[in-house]
Short mmCIF file of C-alpha atoms in Angstrom, two decimals:
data_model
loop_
_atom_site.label_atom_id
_atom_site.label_comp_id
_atom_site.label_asym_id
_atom_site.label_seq_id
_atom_site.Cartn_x
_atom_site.Cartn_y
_atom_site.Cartn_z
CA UNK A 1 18.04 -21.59 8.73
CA UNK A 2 16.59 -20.73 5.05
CA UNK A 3 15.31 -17.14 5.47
CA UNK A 4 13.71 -14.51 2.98
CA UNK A 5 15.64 -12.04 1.33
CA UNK A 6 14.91 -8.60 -0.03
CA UNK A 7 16.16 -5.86 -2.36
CA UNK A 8 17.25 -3.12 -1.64
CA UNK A 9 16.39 -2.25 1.98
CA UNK A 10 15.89 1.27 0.59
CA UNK A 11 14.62 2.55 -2.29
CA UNK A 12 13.85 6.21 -2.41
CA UNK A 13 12.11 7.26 -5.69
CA UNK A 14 10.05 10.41 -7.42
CA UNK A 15 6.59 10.45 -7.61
CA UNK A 16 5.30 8.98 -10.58
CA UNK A 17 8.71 6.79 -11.31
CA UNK A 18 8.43 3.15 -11.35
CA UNK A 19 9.82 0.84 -9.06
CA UNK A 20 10.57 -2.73 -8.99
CA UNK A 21 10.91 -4.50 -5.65
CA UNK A 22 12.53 -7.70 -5.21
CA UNK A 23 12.79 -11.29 -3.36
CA UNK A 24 14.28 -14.50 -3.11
CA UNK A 25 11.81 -16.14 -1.02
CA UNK A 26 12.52 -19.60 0.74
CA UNK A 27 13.74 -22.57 -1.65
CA UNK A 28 11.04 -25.41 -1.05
CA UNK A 29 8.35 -22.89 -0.89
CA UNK A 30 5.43 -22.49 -3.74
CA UNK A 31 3.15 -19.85 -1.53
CA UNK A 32 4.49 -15.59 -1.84
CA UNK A 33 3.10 -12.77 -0.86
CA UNK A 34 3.58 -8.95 -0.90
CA UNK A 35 2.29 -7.38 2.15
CA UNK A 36 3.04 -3.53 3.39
CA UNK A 37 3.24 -1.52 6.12
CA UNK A 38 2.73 2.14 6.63
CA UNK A 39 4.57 3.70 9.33
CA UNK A 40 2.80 3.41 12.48
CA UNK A 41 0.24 1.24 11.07
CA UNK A 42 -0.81 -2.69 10.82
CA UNK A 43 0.80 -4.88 8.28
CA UNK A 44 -1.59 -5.06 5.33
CA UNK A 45 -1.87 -8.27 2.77
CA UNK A 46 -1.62 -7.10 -0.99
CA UNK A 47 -1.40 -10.03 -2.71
CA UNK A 48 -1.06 -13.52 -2.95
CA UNK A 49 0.89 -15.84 -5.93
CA UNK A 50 1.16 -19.56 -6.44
CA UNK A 51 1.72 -21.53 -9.68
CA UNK A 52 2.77 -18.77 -11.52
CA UNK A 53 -0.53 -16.30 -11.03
CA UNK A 54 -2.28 -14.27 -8.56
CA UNK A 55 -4.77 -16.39 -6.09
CA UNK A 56 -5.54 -13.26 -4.30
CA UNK A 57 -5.70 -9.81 -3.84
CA UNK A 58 -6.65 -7.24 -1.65
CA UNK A 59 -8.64 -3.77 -2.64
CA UNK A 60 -4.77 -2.08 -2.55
CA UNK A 61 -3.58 -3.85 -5.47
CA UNK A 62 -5.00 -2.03 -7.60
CA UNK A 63 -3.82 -1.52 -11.46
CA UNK A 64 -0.77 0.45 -10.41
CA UNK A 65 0.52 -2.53 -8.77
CA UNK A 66 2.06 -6.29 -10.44
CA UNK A 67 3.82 -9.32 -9.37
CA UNK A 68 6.05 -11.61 -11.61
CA UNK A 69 8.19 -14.32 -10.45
CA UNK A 70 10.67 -14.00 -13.79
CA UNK A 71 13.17 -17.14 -12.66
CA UNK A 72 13.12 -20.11 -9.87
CA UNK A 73 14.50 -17.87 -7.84
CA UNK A 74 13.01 -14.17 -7.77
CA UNK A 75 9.84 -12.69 -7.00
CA UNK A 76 9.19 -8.87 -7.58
CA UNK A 77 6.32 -6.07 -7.46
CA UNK A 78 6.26 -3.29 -9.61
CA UNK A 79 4.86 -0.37 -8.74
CA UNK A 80 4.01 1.22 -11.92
CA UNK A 81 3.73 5.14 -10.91
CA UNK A 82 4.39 5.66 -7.73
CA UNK A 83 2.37 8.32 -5.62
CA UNK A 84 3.43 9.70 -2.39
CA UNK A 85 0.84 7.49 0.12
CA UNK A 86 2.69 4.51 -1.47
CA UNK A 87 5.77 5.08 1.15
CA UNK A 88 6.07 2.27 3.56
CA UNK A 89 7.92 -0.86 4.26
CA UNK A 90 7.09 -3.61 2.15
CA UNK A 91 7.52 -6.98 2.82
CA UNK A 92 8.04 -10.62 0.90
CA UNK A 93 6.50 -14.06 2.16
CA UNK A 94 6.69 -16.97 1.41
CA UNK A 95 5.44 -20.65 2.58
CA UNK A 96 5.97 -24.22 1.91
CA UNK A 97 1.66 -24.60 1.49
CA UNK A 98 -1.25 -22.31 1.27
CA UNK A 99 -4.00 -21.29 2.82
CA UNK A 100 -3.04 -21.76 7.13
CA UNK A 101 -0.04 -22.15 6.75
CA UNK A 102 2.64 -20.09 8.97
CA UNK A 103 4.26 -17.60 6.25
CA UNK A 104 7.93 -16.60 6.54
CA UNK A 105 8.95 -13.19 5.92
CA UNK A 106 11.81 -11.07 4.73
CA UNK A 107 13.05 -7.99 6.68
CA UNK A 108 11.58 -5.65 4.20
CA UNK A 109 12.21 -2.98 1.33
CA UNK A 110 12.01 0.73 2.80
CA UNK A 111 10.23 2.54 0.15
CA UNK A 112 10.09 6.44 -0.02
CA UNK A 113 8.35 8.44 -2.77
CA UNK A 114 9.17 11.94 -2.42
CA UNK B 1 -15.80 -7.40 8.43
CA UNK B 2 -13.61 -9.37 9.80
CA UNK B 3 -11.64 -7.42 12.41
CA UNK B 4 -8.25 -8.22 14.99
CA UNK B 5 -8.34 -5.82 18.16
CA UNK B 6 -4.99 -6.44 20.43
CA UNK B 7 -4.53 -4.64 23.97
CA UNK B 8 -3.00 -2.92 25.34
CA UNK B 9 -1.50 -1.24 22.59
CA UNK B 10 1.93 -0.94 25.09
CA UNK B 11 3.32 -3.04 28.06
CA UNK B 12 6.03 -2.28 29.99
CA UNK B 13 7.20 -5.16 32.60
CA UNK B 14 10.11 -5.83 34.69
CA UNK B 15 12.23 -8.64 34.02
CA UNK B 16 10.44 -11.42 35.45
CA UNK B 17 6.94 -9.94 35.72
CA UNK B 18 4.45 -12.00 33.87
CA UNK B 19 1.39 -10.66 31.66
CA UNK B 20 -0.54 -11.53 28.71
CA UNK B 21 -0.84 -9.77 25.47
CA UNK B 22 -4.99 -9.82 24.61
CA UNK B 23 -5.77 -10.64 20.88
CA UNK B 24 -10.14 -10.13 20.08
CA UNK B 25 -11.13 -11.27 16.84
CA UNK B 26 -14.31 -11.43 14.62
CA UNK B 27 -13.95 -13.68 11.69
CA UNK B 28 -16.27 -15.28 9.52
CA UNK B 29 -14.87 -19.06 9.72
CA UNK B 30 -11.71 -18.78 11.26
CA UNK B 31 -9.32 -21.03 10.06
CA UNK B 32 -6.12 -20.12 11.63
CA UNK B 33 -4.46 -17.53 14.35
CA UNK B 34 -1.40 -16.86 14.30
CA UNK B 35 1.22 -14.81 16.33
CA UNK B 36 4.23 -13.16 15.04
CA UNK B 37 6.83 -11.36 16.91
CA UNK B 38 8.59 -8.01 15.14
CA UNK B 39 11.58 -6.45 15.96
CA UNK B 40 12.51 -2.48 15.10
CA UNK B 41 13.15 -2.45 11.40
CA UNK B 42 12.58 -5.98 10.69
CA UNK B 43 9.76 -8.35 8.91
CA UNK B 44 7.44 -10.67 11.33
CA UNK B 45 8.84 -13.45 12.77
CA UNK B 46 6.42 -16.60 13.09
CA UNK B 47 6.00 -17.94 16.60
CA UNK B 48 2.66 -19.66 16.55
CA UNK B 49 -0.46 -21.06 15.00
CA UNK B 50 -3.89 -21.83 16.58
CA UNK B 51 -6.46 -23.43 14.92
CA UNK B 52 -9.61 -24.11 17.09
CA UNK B 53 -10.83 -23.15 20.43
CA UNK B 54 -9.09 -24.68 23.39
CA UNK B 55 -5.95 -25.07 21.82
CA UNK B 56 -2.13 -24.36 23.43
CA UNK B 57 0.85 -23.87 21.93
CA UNK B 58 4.12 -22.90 24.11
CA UNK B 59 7.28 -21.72 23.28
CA UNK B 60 10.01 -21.15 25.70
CA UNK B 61 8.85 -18.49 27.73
CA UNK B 62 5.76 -17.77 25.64
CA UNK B 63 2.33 -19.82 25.67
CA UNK B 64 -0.35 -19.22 23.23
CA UNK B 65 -4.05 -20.06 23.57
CA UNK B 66 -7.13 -19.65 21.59
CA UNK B 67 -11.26 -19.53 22.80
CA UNK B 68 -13.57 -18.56 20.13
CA UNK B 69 -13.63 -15.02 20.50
CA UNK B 70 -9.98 -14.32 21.52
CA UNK B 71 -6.44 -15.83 21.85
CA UNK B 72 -4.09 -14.79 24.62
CA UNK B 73 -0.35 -14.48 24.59
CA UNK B 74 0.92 -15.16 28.14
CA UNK B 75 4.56 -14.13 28.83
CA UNK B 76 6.38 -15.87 31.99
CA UNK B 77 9.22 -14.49 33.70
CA UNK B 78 9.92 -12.29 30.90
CA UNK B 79 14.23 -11.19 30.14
CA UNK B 80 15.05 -8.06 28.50
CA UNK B 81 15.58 -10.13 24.78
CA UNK B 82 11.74 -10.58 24.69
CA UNK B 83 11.05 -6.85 24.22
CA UNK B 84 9.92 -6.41 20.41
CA UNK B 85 5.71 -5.73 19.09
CA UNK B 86 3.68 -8.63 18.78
CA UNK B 87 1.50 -9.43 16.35
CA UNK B 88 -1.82 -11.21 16.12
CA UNK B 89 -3.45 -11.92 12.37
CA UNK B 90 -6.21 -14.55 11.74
CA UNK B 91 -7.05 -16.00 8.35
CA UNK B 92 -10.17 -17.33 6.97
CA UNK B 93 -11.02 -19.35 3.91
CA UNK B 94 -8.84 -17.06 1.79
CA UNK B 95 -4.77 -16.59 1.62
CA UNK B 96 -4.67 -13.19 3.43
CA UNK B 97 -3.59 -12.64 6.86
CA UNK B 98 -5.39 -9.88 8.51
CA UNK B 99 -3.07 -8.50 11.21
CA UNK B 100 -3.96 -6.55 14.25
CA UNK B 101 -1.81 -3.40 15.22
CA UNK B 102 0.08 -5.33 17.70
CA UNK B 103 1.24 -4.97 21.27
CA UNK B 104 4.46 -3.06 21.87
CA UNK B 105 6.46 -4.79 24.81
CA UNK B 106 9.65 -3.62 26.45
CA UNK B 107 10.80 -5.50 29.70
CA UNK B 108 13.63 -3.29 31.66
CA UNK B 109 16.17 -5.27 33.65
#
């Protein structure tokens, strides 16, 4: 079955360094998404991408924060300058159509900003 | 603000002991439900989506249904492999999911 995949699982990183997080999402699918989730807490939306810009965003994405999808293939988010209260797990979606429609997700990138 | 409330927060059932996992929502022009199932260390799994009141969906041992306030998850004759935290998130006109904190089940043999 076509799954999600993500890169690394881990990332550990200073504060104020600049990470790039990456994901293949599924093949047939125009839809991605970046959502996160801080330890202990609910899984929070970030942002949303189809035909090749942002459709939406949530108050979290803020300046610090940008999505590119460089190839067919990839999909990233840079975190520009990482601060500590960015460390969670953070988690590609994708889906074959938009709005209602059941997204698929990876098993996460582990970030850690020490 | 829309909002997602699930309880309890925790369940523990023995193998075989049926429950239901409570999802409460207030959305502005809900346009989907959905459940998701999440094991230790990985991303959401999709089981279901619900679109208007009344509305089933089953799967296995799990059924899903919706009213207009609140969508149940009811769990029959549960088995140890079912243990994981499930998730409720409802979208409405926009892309975003808005998840609830989800319902942390473990069934013991």
């Amino acid at each position: 079955e076509p799954e999600v995949t993500q890169t690394p699982s881990h990332q550990v990183t200073q504060m104020g360094q600049e990470v790039i997080l990456r994901c293949v999402p599924i093949s047939n699918h125009l839809y991605f998404y970046w959502y996160r989730q801080i330890l202990g807490q609910k899984v929070e939306f970030l942002v949303s991408f189809y035909n090749n810009e942002i459709s939406e965003k949530s108050e979290i994405f803020d300046d610090q924060f940008s999505v590119e999808r460089p190839d067919g293939s990839n999909f990233t988010l840079k975190i520009r300058s990482t601060k500590l209260e960015d460390s969670a797990m953070y988690f590609c979606a994708s889906s074959e159509q938009g709005r209602n429609s059941p997204l698929h997700f990876g098993n996460g990138t582990r970030l850690t900003v020490t | 603000e829309d909002q997602v409330t699930q309880s309890p927060e925790a369940l523990r059932l023995q193998e075989g002991e049926s429950s239901s996992l409570n999802c409460s929502y207030t959305v502005s022009g809900l346009r989907g439900l959905f459940w998701y199932r999440q094991d230790p260390g990985k991303g959401p799994e999709f089981l279901f989506t619900l679109y208007s009141a009344g509305e089933e969906k089953e799967k296995e041992r799990l059924k899903a249904t919706l009213t207009k306030k609140e969508s149940f998850l009811h769990i029959t004759a549960p088995k140890p492999e079912d243990s994981a935290t499930y998730l409720c998130a409802v979208t409405n006109s926009g892309y975003a999911l808005n998840f609830g904190k989800g319902t942390s089940l473990l069934v013991t043999p």
